[in-house]
PDB file of C-alpha atoms in Angstrom:
ATOM      1  CA  LEU A   1       9.743 -26.823  11.284  1.00  0.00           C
ATOM      2  CA  SER A   2      12.982 -27.605  13.023  1.00  0.00           C
ATOM      3  CA  ASP A   3      13.859 -25.740  16.213  1.00  0.00           C
ATOM      4  CA  GLU A   4      16.419 -23.675  14.318  1.00  0.00           C
ATOM      5  CA  LEU A   5      13.902 -22.596  11.679  1.00  0.00           C
ATOM      6  CA  GLN A   6      11.309 -21.821  14.352  1.00  0.00           C
ATOM      7  CA  ASN A   7      13.854 -19.558  16.086  1.00  0.00           C
ATOM      8  CA  ILE A   8      14.653 -17.801  12.814  1.00  0.00           C
ATOM      9  CA  GLN A   9      10.946 -17.331  12.100  1.00  0.00           C
ATOM     10  CA  ALA A  10      10.375 -15.925  15.601  1.00  0.00           C
ATOM     11  CA  ASN A  11      13.281 -13.484  15.112  1.00  0.00           C
ATOM     12  CA  ILE A  12      11.880 -12.322  11.771  1.00  0.00           C
ATOM     13  CA  TYR A  13       8.454 -11.697  13.319  1.00  0.00           C
ATOM     14  CA  ALA A  14      10.032  -9.807  16.221  1.00  0.00           C
ATOM     15  CA  LEU A  15      12.015  -7.580  13.837  1.00  0.00           C
ATOM     16  CA  PHE A  16       8.953  -6.995  11.663  1.00  0.00           C
ATOM     17  CA  ASN A  17       6.999  -5.897  14.754  1.00  0.00           C
ATOM     18  CA  GLN A  18       9.719  -3.336  15.539  1.00  0.00           C
ATOM     19  CA  LEU A  19       9.581  -1.806  12.050  1.00  0.00           C
ATOM     20  CA  GLN A  20       8.301   1.784  12.202  1.00  0.00           C
ATOM     21  CA  VAL A  21       6.344   2.616   9.040  1.00  0.00           C
ATOM     22  CA  ARG A  22       4.764   5.934   8.165  1.00  0.00           C
ATOM     23  CA  ILE A  23       2.405   6.495   5.242  1.00  0.00           C
ATOM     24  CA  ARG A  24       2.050   9.836   3.458  1.00  0.00           C
ATOM     25  CA  MET A  25      -0.790  10.388   1.017  1.00  0.00           C
ATOM     26  CA  THR A  26       0.520  12.980  -1.417  1.00  0.00           C
ATOM     27  CA  ASP A  27      -2.684  14.053  -3.181  1.00  0.00           C
ATOM     28  CA  ALA A  28      -6.471  13.988  -3.082  1.00  0.00           C
ATOM     29  CA  GLY A  29      -6.693  10.671  -4.940  1.00  0.00           C
ATOM     30  CA  ALA A  30      -4.383   9.073  -2.398  1.00  0.00           C
ATOM     31  CA  GLN A  31      -6.516  10.486   0.418  1.00  0.00           C
ATOM     32  CA  ASP A  32      -9.521   8.763  -1.176  1.00  0.00           C
ATOM     33  CA  ILE A  33      -7.841   5.346  -0.955  1.00  0.00           C
ATOM     34  CA  ALA A  34      -5.960   5.930   2.319  1.00  0.00           C
ATOM     35  CA  GLY A  35      -8.369   4.010   4.518  1.00  0.00           C
ATOM     36  CA  GLY A  36      -8.280   0.957   2.275  1.00  0.00           C
ATOM     37  CA  VAL A  37      -4.481   0.970   1.997  1.00  0.00           C
ATOM     38  CA  ILE A  38      -4.001   1.289   5.755  1.00  0.00           C
ATOM     39  CA  GLU A  39      -6.620  -1.376   6.451  1.00  0.00           C
ATOM     40  CA  ALA A  40      -5.018  -3.825   4.022  1.00  0.00           C
ATOM     41  CA  LEU A  41      -1.523  -3.201   5.436  1.00  0.00           C
ATOM     42  CA  THR A  42      -2.582  -3.624   9.053  1.00  0.00           C
ATOM     43  CA  GLU A  43      -4.407  -6.839   8.119  1.00  0.00           C
ATOM     44  CA  GLN A  44      -1.028  -8.089   6.886  1.00  0.00           C
ATOM     45  CA  GLY A  45       0.477  -7.304  10.296  1.00  0.00           C
ATOM     46  CA  MET A  46       2.186  -4.007   9.535  1.00  0.00           C
ATOM     47  CA  ARG A  47       2.267  -1.366  12.270  1.00  0.00           C
ATOM     48  CA  ILE A  48       1.610   2.141  10.983  1.00  0.00           C
ATOM     49  CA  ILE A  49       2.714   5.261  12.892  1.00  0.00           C
ATOM     50  CA  ASP A  50       1.695   8.841  12.179  1.00  0.00           C
ATOM     51  CA  GLN A  51       4.377  10.764  14.050  1.00  0.00           C
ATOM     52  CA  GLY A  52       7.895  10.441  15.391  1.00  0.00           C
ATOM     53  CA  SER A  53      10.851   8.706  13.802  1.00  0.00           C
ATOM     54  CA  TYR A  54      10.345   5.983  11.208  1.00  0.00           C
ATOM     55  CA  ASP A  55      12.302   3.271   9.428  1.00  0.00           C
ATOM     56  CA  LEU A  56      10.288   3.432   6.204  1.00  0.00           C
ATOM     57  CA  MET A  57       8.189   6.161   4.608  1.00  0.00           C
ATOM     58  CA  ILE A  58       5.580   4.974   2.134  1.00  0.00           C
ATOM     59  CA  GLU A  59       4.417   7.767  -0.173  1.00  0.00           C
ATOM     60  CA  VAL A  60       1.226   7.139  -2.127  1.00  0.00           C
ATOM     61  CA  SER A  61      -0.263   9.139  -4.980  1.00  0.00           C
ATOM     62  CA  ALA A  62      -3.386   8.231  -6.936  1.00  0.00           C
ATOM     63  CA  THR A  63      -5.654   9.519  -9.656  1.00  0.00           C
ATOM     64  CA  LEU A  64      -9.252   8.361  -9.949  1.00  0.00           C
ATOM     65  CA  ARG A  65     -10.751   8.861 -13.389  1.00  0.00           C
ATOM     66  CA  PRO A  66     -14.516   8.267 -13.861  1.00  0.00           C
ATOM     67  CA  VAL A  67     -15.915   7.263 -17.251  1.00  0.00           C
ATOM     68  CA  GLU A  68     -19.559   6.670 -18.195  1.00  0.00           C
ATOM     69  CA  LYS A  69     -20.374   4.502 -21.191  1.00  0.00           C
ATOM     70  CA  ASN A  70     -23.789   3.193 -22.249  1.00  0.00           C
ATOM     71  CA  GLY A  71     -25.264   3.643 -18.782  1.00  0.00           C
ATOM     72  CA  SER A  72     -22.414   1.866 -17.023  1.00  0.00           C
ATOM     73  CA  HIS A  73     -19.981   3.701 -14.799  1.00  0.00           C
ATOM     74  CA  PHE A  74     -16.290   2.899 -14.645  1.00  0.00           C
ATOM     75  CA  VAL A  75     -13.609   4.389 -12.439  1.00  0.00           C
ATOM     76  CA  PHE A  76      -9.965   3.875 -13.308  1.00  0.00           C
ATOM     77  CA  ALA A  77      -7.510   4.235 -10.437  1.00  0.00           C
ATOM     78  CA  ASP A  78      -3.858   4.869 -11.269  1.00  0.00           C
ATOM     79  CA  SER A  79      -1.508   4.859  -8.294  1.00  0.00           C
ATOM     80  CA  ARG A  80       2.182   5.174  -7.532  1.00  0.00           C
ATOM     81  CA  VAL A  81       4.043   4.172  -4.390  1.00  0.00           C
ATOM     82  CA  THR A  82       7.530   5.195  -3.353  1.00  0.00           C
ATOM     83  CA  ILE A  83       9.247   3.594  -0.366  1.00  0.00           C
ATOM     84  CA  LYS A  84      11.988   5.638   1.285  1.00  0.00           C
ATOM     85  CA  ASP A  85      14.272   5.007   4.228  1.00  0.00           C
ATOM     86  CA  SER A  86      14.773   7.391   7.146  1.00  0.00           C
ATOM     87  CA  ASP A  87      17.555   9.140   5.188  1.00  0.00           C
ATOM     88  CA  ASP A  88      15.073   9.924   2.365  1.00  0.00           C
ATOM     89  CA  ARG A  89      16.730   7.458  -0.040  1.00  0.00           C
ATOM     90  CA  ILE A  90      14.333   5.757  -2.465  1.00  0.00           C
ATOM     91  CA  LEU A  91      14.354   2.006  -1.867  1.00  0.00           C
ATOM     92  CA  SER A  92      11.553   0.986  -4.209  1.00  0.00           C
ATOM     93  CA  THR A  93       8.883   2.493  -6.406  1.00  0.00           C
ATOM     94  CA  PHE A  94       6.038   0.938  -8.366  1.00  0.00           C
ATOM     95  CA  SER A  95       2.685   1.768  -9.891  1.00  0.00           C
ATOM     96  CA  LYS A  96      -0.591  -0.112 -10.060  1.00  0.00           C
ATOM     97  CA  ARG A  97      -3.832   0.356 -11.953  1.00  0.00           C
ATOM     98  CA  ALA A  98      -7.289  -0.878 -10.994  1.00  0.00           C
ATOM     99  CA  LYS A  99     -10.826  -0.478 -12.264  1.00  0.00           C
ATOM    100  CA  GLY A 100     -14.267  -0.415 -10.692  1.00  0.00           C
ATOM    101  CA  ALA A 101     -17.487  -0.849 -12.643  1.00  0.00           C
ATOM    102  CA  SER A 102     -21.152  -0.528 -11.720  1.00  0.00           C
ATOM    103  CA  GLY A 103     -24.441   0.905 -12.830  1.00  0.00           C
ATOM    104  CA  TYR A 104     -23.980   3.451 -10.035  1.00  0.00           C
ATOM    105  CA  PRO A 105     -21.130   5.995 -10.102  1.00  0.00           C
ATOM    106  CA  ASP A 106     -20.472   5.909  -6.338  1.00  0.00           C
ATOM    107  CA  LEU A 107     -20.313   2.114  -6.295  1.00  0.00           C
ATOM    108  CA  ALA A 108     -17.911   2.080  -9.252  1.00  0.00           C
ATOM    109  CA  ARG A 109     -15.674   4.533  -7.378  1.00  0.00           C
ATOM    110  CA  ALA A 110     -15.810   2.478  -4.170  1.00  0.00           C
ATOM    111  CA  LYS A 111     -14.893  -0.686  -6.082  1.00  0.00           C
ATOM    112  CA  ALA A 112     -11.945   1.029  -7.768  1.00  0.00           C
ATOM    113  CA  GLU A 113     -10.717   2.451  -4.448  1.00  0.00           C
ATOM    114  CA  LYS A 114     -10.896  -0.949  -2.744  1.00  0.00           C
ATOM    115  CA  SER A 115      -9.276  -2.744  -5.649  1.00  0.00           C
ATOM    116  CA  VAL A 116      -6.321  -0.373  -5.934  1.00  0.00           C
ATOM    117  CA  ALA A 117      -5.861  -0.337  -2.143  1.00  0.00           C
ATOM    118  CA  ASN A 118      -5.600  -4.128  -2.067  1.00  0.00           C
ATOM    119  CA  LEU A 119      -3.217  -4.166  -5.030  1.00  0.00           C
ATOM    120  CA  LEU A 120      -0.985  -1.587  -3.352  1.00  0.00           C
ATOM    121  CA  ALA A 121      -0.968  -3.439  -0.033  1.00  0.00           C
ATOM    122  CA  ASN A 122      -0.018  -6.720  -1.687  1.00  0.00           C
ATOM    123  CA  GLU A 123       2.715  -5.069  -3.745  1.00  0.00           C
ATOM    124  CA  LEU A 124       4.024  -3.258  -0.661  1.00  0.00           C
ATOM    125  CA  ALA A 125       4.243  -6.538   1.236  1.00  0.00           C
ATOM    126  CA  ALA A 126       6.151  -8.082  -1.656  1.00  0.00           C
ATOM    127  CA  ALA A 127       8.419  -5.049  -1.923  1.00  0.00           C
ATOM    128  CA  LEU A 128       9.306  -5.216   1.763  1.00  0.00           C
ATOM    129  CA  VAL A 129      10.267  -8.877   1.465  1.00  0.00           C
ATOM    130  CA  ASP A 130      11.736  -9.074  -2.032  1.00  0.00           C
ATOM    131  CA  ARG A 131      13.146  -5.680  -2.993  1.00  0.00           C
ATOM    132  CA  ILE A 132      14.484  -4.058   0.142  1.00  0.00           C
ATOM    133  CA  ASP A 133      17.845  -5.282   1.434  1.00  0.00           C
TER     134      ASP A 133
END
């Protein structure tokens, strides 16, 4: 990269590091996937705070629905994310669906939780770059 582009990239990283993000899990299903969502976001370099002022509030809700069919266990995870600014204005909202399957109910649930957490983290990263001006 040219020196100018390297400076721009460094400025973007510095601003991203200053971004104060809070996550609020709005229901029991969201609490079930909270660890995975936070892990995936921090792996992408996002800094999460749990108190004080914030620039962005990420609200997550999720429903986990188990189904058993012919000895196989499936868990369907439906989730919704709303991103708000510090003035409580909605900047972006989206929903994602994932599925986990296994011969064991707990493993199917764990797979669904991990899958939906990764989907949400990737969509959140895209939303922060593409949708929020």
